[in-house]
CSV table of C-alpha atoms and ligand atoms in Angstrom, one decimal:
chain,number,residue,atom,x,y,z
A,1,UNK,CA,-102.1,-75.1,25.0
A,2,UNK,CA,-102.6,-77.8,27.8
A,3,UNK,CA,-106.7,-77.4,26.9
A,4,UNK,CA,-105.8,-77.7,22.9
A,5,UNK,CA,-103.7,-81.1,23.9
A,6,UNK,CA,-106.5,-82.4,26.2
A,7,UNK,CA,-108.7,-82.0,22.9
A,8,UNK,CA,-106.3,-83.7,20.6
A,9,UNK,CA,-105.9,-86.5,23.0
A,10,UNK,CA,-109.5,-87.0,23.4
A,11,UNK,CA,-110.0,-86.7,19.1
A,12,UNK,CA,-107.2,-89.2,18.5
A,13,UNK,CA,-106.4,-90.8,21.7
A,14,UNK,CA,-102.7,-91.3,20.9
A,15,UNK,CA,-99.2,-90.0,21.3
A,16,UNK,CA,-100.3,-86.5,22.2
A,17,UNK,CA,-100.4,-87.1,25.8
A,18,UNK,CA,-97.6,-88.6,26.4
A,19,UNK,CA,-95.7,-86.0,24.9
A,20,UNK,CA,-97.2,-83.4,26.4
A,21,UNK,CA,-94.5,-80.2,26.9
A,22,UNK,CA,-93.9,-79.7,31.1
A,23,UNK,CA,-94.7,-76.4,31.8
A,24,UNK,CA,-93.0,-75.3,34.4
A,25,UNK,CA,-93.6,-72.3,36.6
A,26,UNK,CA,-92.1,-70.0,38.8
A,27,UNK,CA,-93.2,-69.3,42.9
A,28,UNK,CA,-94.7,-65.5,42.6
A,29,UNK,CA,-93.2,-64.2,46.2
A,30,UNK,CA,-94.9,-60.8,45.4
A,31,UNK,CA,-98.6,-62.7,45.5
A,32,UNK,CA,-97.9,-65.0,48.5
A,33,UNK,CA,-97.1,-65.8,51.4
A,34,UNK,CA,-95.3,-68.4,53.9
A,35,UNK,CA,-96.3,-67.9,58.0
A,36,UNK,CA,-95.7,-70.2,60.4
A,37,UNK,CA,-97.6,-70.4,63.9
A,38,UNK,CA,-96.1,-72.0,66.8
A,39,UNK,CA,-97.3,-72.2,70.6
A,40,UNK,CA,-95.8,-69.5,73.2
A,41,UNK,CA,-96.6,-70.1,76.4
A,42,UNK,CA,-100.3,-71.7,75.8
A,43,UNK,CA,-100.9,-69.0,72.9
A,44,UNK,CA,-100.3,-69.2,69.2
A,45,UNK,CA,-97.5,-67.1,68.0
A,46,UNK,CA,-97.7,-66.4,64.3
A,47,UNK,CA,-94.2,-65.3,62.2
A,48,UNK,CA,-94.1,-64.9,58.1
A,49,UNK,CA,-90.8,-65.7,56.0
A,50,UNK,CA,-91.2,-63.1,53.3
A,51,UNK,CA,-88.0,-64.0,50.9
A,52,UNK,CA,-89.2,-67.4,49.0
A,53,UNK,CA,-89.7,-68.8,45.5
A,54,UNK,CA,-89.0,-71.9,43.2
A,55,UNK,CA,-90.2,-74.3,40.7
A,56,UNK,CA,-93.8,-76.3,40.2
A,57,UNK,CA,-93.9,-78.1,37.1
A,58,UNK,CA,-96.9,-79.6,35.5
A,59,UNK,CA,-97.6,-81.8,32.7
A,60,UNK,CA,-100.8,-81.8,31.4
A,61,UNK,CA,-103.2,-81.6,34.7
A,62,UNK,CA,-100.5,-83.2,36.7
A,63,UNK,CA,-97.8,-81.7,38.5
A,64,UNK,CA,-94.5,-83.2,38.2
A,65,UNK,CA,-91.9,-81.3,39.9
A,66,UNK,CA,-91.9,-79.2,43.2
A,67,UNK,CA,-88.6,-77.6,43.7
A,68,UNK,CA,-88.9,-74.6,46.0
A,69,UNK,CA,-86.7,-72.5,49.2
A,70,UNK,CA,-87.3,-69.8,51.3
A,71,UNK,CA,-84.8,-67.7,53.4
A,72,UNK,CA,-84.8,-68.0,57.1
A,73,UNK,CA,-83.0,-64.6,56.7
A,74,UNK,CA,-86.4,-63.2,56.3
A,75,UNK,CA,-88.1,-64.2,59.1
A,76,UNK,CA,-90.4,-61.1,60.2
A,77,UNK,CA,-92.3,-61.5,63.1
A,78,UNK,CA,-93.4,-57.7,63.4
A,79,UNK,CA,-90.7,-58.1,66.4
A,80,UNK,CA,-87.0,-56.9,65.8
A,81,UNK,CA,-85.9,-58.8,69.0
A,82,UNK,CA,-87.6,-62.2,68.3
A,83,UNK,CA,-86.4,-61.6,64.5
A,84,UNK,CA,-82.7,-61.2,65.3
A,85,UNK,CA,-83.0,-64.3,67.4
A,86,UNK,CA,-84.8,-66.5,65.2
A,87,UNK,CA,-82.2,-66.1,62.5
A,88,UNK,CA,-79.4,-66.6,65.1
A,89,UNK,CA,-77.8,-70.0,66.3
A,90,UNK,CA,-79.5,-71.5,68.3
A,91,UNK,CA,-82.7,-71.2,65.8
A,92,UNK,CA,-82.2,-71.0,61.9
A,93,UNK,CA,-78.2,-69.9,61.9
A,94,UNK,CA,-79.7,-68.1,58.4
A,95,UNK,CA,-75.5,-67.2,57.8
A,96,UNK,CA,-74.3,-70.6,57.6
A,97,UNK,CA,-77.8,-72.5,56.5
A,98,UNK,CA,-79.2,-69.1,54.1
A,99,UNK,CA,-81.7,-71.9,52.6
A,100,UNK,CA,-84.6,-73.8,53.8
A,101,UNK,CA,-85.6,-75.9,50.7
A,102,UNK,CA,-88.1,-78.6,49.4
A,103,UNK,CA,-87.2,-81.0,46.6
A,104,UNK,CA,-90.1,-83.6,45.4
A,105,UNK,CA,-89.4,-87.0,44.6
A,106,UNK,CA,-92.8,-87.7,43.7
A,107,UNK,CA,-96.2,-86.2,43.8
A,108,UNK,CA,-99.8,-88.2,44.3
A,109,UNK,CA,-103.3,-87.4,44.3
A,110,UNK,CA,-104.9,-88.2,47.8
A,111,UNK,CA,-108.6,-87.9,47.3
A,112,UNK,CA,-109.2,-84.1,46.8
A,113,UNK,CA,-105.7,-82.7,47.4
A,114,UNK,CA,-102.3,-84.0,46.2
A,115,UNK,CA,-98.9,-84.3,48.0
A,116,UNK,CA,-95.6,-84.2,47.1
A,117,UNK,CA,-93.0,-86.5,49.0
A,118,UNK,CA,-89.6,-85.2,49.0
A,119,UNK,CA,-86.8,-84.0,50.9
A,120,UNK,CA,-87.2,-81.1,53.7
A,121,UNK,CA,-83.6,-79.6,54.2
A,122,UNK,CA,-83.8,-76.8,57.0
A,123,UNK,CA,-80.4,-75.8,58.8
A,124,UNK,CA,-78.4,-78.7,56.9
A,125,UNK,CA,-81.0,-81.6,58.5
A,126,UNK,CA,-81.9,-83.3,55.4
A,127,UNK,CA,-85.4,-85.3,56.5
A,128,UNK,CA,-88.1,-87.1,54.2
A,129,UNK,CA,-91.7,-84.9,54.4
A,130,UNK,CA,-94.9,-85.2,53.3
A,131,UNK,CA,-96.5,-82.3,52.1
A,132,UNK,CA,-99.9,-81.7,50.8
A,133,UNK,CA,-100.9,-79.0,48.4
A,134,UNK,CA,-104.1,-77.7,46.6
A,135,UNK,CA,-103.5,-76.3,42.6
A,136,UNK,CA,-106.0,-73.8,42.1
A,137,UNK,CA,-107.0,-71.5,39.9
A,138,UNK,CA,-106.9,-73.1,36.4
A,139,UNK,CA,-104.2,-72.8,33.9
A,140,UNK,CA,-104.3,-69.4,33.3
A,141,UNK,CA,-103.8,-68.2,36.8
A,142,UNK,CA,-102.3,-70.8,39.3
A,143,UNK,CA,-102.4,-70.5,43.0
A,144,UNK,CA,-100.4,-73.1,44.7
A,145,UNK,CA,-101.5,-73.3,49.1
A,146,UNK,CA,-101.5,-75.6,52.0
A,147,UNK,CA,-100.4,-76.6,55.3
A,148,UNK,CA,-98.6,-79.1,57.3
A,149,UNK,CA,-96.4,-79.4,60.5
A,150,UNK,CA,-93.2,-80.2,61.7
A,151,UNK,CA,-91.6,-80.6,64.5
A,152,UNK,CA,-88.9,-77.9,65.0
A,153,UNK,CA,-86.6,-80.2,67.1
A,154,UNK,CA,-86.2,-82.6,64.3
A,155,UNK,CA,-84.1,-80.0,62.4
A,156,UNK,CA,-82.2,-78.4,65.5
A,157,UNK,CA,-84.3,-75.3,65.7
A,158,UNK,CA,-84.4,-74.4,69.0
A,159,UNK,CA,-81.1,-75.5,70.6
A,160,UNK,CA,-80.0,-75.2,74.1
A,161,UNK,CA,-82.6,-74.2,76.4
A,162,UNK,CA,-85.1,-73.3,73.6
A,163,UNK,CA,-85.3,-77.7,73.4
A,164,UNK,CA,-87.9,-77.6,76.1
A,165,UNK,CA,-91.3,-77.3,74.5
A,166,UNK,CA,-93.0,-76.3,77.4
A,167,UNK,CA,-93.2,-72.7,76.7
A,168,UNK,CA,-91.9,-72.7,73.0
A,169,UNK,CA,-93.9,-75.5,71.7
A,170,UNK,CA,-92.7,-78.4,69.0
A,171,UNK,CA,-95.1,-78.7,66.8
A,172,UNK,CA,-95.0,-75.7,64.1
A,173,UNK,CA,-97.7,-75.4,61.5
A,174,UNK,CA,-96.4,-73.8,58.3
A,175,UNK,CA,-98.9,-72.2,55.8
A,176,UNK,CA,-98.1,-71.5,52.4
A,177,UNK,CA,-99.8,-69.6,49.5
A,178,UNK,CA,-98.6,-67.9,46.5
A,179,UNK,CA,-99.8,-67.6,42.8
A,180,UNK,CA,-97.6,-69.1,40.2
A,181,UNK,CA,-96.0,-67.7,37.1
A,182,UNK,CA,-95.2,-69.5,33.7
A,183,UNK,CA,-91.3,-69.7,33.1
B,1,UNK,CA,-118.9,-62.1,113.6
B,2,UNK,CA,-117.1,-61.2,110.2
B,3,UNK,CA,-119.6,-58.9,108.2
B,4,UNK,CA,-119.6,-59.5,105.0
B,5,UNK,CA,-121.2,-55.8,104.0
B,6,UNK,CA,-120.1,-52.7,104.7
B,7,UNK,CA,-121.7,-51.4,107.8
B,8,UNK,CA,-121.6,-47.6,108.0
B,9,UNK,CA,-118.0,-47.6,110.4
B,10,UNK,CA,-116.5,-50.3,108.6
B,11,UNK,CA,-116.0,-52.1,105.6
B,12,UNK,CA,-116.7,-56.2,105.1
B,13,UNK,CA,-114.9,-58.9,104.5
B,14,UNK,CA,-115.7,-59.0,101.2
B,15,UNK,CA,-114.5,-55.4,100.3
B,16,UNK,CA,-111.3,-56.2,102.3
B,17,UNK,CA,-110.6,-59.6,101.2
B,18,UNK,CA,-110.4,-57.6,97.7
B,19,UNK,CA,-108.6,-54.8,98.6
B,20,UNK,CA,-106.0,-57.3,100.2
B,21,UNK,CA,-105.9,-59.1,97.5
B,22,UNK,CA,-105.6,-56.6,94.8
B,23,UNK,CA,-103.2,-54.8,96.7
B,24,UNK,CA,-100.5,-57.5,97.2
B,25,UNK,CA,-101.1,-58.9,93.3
B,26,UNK,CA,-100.5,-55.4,92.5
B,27,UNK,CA,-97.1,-55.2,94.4
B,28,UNK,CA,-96.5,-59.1,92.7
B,29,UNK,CA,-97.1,-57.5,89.4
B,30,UNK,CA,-95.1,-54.4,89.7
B,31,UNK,CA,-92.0,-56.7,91.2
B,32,UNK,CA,-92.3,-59.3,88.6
B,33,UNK,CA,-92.5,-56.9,85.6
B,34,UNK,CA,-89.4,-55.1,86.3
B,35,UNK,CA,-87.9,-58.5,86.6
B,36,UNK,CA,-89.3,-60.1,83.7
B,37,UNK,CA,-88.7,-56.5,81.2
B,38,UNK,CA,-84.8,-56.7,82.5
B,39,UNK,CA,-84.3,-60.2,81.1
B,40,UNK,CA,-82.4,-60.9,77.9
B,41,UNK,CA,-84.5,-62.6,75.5
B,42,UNK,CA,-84.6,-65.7,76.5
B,43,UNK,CA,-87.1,-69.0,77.8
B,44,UNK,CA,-86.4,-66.7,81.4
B,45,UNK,CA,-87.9,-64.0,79.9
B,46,UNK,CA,-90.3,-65.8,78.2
B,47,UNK,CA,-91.9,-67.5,81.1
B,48,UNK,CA,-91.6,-65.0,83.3
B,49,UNK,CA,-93.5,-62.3,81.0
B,50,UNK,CA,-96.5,-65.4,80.5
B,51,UNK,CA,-96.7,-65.0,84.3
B,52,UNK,CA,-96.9,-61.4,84.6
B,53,UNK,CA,-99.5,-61.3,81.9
B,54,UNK,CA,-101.7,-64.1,83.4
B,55,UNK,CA,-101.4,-62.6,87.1
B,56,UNK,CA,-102.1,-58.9,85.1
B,57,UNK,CA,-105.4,-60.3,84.0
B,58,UNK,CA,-105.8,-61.3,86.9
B,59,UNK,CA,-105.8,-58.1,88.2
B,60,UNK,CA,-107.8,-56.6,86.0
B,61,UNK,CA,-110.4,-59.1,86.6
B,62,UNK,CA,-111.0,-58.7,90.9
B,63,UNK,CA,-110.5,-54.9,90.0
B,64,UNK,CA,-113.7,-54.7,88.1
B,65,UNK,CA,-115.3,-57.4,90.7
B,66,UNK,CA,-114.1,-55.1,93.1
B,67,UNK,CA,-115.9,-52.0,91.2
B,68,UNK,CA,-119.5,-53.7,90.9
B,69,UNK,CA,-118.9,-54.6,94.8
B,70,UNK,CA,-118.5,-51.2,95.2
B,71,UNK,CA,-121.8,-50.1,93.4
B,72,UNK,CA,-123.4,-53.1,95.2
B,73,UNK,CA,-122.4,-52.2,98.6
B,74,UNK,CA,-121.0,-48.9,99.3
B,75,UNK,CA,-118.2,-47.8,101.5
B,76,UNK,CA,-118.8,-46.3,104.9
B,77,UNK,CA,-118.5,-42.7,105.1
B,78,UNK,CA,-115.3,-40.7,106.5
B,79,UNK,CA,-115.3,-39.4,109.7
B,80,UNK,CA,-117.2,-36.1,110.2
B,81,UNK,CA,-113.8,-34.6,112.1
B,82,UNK,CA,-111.9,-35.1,108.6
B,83,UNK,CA,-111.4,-31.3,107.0
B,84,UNK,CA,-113.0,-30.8,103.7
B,85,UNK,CA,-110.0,-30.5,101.4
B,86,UNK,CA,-108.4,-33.5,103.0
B,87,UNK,CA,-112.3,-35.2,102.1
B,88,UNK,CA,-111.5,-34.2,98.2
B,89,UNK,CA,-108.2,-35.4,98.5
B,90,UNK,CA,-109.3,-38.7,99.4
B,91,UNK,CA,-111.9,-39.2,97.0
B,92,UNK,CA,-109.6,-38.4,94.3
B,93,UNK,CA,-106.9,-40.6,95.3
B,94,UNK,CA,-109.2,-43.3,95.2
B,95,UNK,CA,-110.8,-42.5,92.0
B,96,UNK,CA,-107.2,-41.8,90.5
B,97,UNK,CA,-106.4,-45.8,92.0
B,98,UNK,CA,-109.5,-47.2,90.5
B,99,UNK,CA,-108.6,-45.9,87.0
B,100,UNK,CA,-105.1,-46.9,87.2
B,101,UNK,CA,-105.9,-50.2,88.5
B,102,UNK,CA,-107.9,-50.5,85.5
B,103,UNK,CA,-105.4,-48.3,82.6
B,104,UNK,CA,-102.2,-50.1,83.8
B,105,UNK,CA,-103.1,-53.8,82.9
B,106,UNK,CA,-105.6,-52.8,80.4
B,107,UNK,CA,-102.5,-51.3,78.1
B,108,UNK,CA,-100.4,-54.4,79.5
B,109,UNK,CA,-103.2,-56.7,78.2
B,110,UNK,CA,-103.6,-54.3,74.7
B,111,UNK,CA,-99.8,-54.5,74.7
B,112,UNK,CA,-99.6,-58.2,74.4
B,113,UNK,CA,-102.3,-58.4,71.8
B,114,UNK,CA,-100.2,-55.7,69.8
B,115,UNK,CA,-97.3,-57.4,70.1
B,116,UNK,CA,-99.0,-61.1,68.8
B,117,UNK,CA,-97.5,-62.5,72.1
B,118,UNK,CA,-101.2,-63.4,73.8
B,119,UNK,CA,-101.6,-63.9,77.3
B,120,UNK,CA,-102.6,-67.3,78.7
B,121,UNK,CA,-104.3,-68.1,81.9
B,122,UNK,CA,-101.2,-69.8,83.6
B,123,UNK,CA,-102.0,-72.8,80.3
B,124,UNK,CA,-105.1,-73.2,81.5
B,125,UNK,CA,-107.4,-71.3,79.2
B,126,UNK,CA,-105.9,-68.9,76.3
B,127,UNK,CA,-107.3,-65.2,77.0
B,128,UNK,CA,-108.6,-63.6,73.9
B,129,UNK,CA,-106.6,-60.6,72.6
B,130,UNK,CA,-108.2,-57.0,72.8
B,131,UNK,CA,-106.6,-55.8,69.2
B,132,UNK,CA,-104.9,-57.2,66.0
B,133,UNK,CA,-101.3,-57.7,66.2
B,134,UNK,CA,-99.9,-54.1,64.9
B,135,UNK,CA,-96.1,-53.6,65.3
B,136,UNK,CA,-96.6,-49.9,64.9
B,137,UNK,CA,-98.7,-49.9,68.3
B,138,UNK,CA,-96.1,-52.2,70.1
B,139,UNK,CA,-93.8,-48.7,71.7
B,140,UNK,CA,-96.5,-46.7,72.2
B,141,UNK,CA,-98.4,-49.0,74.4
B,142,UNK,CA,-95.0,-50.2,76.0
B,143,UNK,CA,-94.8,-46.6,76.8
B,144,UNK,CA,-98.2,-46.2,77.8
B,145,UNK,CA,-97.8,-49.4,80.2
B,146,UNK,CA,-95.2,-48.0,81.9
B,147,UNK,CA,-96.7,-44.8,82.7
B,148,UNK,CA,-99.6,-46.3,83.8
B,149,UNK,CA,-97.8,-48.5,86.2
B,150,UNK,CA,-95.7,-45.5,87.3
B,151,UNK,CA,-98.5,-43.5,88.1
B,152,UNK,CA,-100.2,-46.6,89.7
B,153,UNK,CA,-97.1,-46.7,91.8
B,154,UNK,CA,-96.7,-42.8,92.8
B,155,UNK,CA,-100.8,-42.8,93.6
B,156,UNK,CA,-100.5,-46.0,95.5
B,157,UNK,CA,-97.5,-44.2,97.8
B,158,UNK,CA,-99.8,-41.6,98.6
B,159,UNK,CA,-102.6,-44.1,99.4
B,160,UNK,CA,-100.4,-45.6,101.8
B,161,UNK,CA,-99.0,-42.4,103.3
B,162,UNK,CA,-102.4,-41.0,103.7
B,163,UNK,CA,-103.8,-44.8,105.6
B,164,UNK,CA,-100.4,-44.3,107.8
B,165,UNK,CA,-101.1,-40.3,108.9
B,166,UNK,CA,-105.0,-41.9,110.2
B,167,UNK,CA,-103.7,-44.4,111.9
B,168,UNK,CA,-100.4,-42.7,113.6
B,169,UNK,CA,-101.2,-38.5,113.2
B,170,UNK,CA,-105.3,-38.4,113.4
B,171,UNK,CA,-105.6,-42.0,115.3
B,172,UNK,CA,-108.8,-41.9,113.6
B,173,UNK,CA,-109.8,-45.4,113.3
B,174,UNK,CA,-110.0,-44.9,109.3
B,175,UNK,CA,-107.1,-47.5,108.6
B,176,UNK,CA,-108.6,-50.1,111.3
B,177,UNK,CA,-112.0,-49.7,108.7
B,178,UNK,CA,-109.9,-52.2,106.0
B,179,UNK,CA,-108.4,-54.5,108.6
B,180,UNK,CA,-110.2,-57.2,109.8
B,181,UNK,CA,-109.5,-56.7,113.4
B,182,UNK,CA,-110.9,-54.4,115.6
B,183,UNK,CA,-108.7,-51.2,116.9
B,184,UNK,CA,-106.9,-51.8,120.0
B,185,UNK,CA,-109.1,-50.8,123.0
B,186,UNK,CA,-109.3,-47.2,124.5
B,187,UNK,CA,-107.7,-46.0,121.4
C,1,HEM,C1,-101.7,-54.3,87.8
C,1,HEM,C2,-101.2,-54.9,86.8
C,1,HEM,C3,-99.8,-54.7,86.2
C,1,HEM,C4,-98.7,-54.1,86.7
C,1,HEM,C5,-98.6,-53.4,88.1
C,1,HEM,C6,-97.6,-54.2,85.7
C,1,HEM,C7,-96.3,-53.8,85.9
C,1,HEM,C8,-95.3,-53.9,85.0
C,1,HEM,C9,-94.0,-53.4,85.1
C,1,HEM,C10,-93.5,-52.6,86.4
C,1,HEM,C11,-93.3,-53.7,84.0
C,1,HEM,C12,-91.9,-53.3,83.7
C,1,HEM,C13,-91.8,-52.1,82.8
C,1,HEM,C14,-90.4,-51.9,82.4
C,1,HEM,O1,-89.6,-51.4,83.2
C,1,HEM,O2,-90.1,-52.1,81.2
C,1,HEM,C15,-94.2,-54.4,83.1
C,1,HEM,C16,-93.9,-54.9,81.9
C,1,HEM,C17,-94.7,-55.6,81.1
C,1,HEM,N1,-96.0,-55.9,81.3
C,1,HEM,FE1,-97.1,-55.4,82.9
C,1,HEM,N2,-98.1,-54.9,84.6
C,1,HEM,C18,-99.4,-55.2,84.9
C,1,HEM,C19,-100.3,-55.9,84.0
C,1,HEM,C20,-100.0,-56.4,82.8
C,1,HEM,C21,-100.9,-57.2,82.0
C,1,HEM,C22,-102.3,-57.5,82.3
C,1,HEM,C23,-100.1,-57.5,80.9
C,1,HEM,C24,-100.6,-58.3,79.6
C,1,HEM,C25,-101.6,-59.1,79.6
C,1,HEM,C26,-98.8,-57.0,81.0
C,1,HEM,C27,-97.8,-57.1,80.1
C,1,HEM,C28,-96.5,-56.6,80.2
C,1,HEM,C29,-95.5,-56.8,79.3
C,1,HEM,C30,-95.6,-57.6,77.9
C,1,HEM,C31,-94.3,-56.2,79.8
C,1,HEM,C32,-92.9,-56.1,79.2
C,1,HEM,C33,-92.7,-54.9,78.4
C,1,HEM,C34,-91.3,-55.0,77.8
C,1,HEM,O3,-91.2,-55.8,76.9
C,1,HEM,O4,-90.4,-54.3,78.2
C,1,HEM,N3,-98.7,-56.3,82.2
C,1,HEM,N4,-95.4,-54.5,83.7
């Protein structure tokens, strides 16, 4: 469809474009994966949040719309103890925030990858963020990935003691990946 | 004059500086983990654990300095008067130390890499993990840890009774051989 419009628009260079359909698609959990990777004690500590999904939307070549979550409930770390505590209080609270989520406000092209500005909402702290993604794959199969950091403390995760970033450290470099499915 | 080799009465300097050393990072380590495992999950724990595990490496690392010393250099004989049987027994304690030494912080070190909580070198330098992080392996080697350091503990007991019956039973001289001064005269 999207390769029969781009055809059309180049035959008649007219209204096609423009009213190119969005195609929107849906955040394959199944064939993905979020991890995050944060500094213990001079050594990186990796974690994965294996309940996620959402929206990418695309017109023509472009993507339009980013509108995905994730649930802090989820967090596995391979250890029960760390688990339990990073979906308690003083970290996520996953019972009275269940959602981490990314809204776009707009999405541009920086020279080979593109990145969508929006709003970051993780334990009710509602932040502007920049985040830059890679749309691979081609139309037929889509694989949305990248990377970017944060820093935990902005959003209140790590209250208490766990504020010193000595031995848990601030910065926290999420990775994301996951193949993408038309709606 | 300090000797730094072994004659054949006495040990060095260098082989007692390590056994020293070894011996009181050894009693650190066993003190510190029972601390640090009793914790509740906390930075407490968290600090305290990065600690044990840098000082464990540390362990590690004189024990197999200590080891090549020991192929470099090797220690006096026992005294001729010791029986036979009491000869085995030492040699086995000793070899039964010398594999603990290196089993207990070994499974401590494959423990941490199991767990994805690597050591550090007190910040300074990360040290590399031995195996993949594998949940699965996490109780096992916890389990293994702990018997290693209990046996550690329950050979190092009879180390220390056996160095105590030479130098109060047999007056022998044989626990004067690690300490660098000389037995008290006329002994
Ligand atoms: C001679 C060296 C060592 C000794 C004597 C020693 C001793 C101990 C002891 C007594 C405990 C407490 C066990 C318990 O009651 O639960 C412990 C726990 C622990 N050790 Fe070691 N250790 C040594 C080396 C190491 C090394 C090299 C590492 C890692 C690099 C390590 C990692 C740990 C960890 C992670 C625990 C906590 C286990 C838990 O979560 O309960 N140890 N150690």
């Amino acid at each position: 469809m999207a390769a029969a419009c781009r055809a059309l628009t180049l035959l008649l260079a007219l209204a096609c474009a423009p009213e190119a359909a969005a195609q929107c698609y849906a955040v394959d959990a199944a064939h993905g994966s979020v991890t995050f990777l944060v500094d213990q004690a001079g050594a990186p500590f990796k974690g994965a949040f294996r309940r996620f999904g959402g929206t990418l939307c695309l017109q023509g070549d472009a993507v339009t719309r980013i509108d995905v979550w994730l649930e802090p409930a989820s967090t596995d770390t391979g250890l029960p103890e760390l688990d339990a505590a990073l979906k308690g209080g003083e970290f996520f609270a996953a019972d009275q925030y269940p959602r981490v989520s990314f809204k776009s406000a707009s999405i541009d092209m920086q020279r080979d990858r593109e990145v969508a500005r929006g709003v970051l909402e993780i334990k009710g702290t509602r932040r502007e963020a920049a985040i830059p993604f890679r749309l691979q794959g081609g139309a037929a199969k889509p694989v949305v990935s990248g990377s970017f950091d944060l820093n935990r403390l902005d959003y209140g995760i790590g209250t208490g003691e766990w504020s010193n970033t000595k031995w848990l450290g601030g910065e926290v470099t999420v990775d994301f990946r996951a193949a993408l499915s038309p709606e | 004059m300090p000797r730094f080799r072994n004659s054949s009465e006495r040990y060095g300097i260098i082989a007692q500086a390590l056994h020293w050393l070894i011996a009181a990072l050894v009693l650190a380590q066993v003190a510190l983990g029972l601390y640090a495992a009793k914790l509740p999950l906390g930075l407490a724990r968290l600090e305290w654990l990065s600690r044990h595990k840098a000082l464990g490496v540390t362990v590690l690392a004189l024990v197999l300095v200590r080891l090549a010393w020991r192929l470099l250099d090797r220690p006096p004989a026992l005294p001729d008067a010791m029986p036979a049987v009491e000869r085995r027994a030492a040699l086995a304690t000793h070899r039964l130390l010398y594999a603990l030494l290196v089993l207990a912080p070994l499974a401590g070190w494959l423990l941490a890499s199991a767990s994805g909580l690597s050591a550090s070198w007190f910040g300074l330098f990360r040290v590399p993990d031995l195996i993949a992080k594998n949940p699965s392996l996490v109780a096992p080697l916890k389990l293994a840890h702990k018997i290693f350091v209990a046996l550690l503990v329950l050979a190092v007991v009879l180390h220390v009774a056996a160095a105590l019956r030479h130098a109060v039973v047999r007056r022998d001289g044989v626990l004067h051989r690690m300490l660098p001064w000389q037995p008290p005269a006329g002994r």
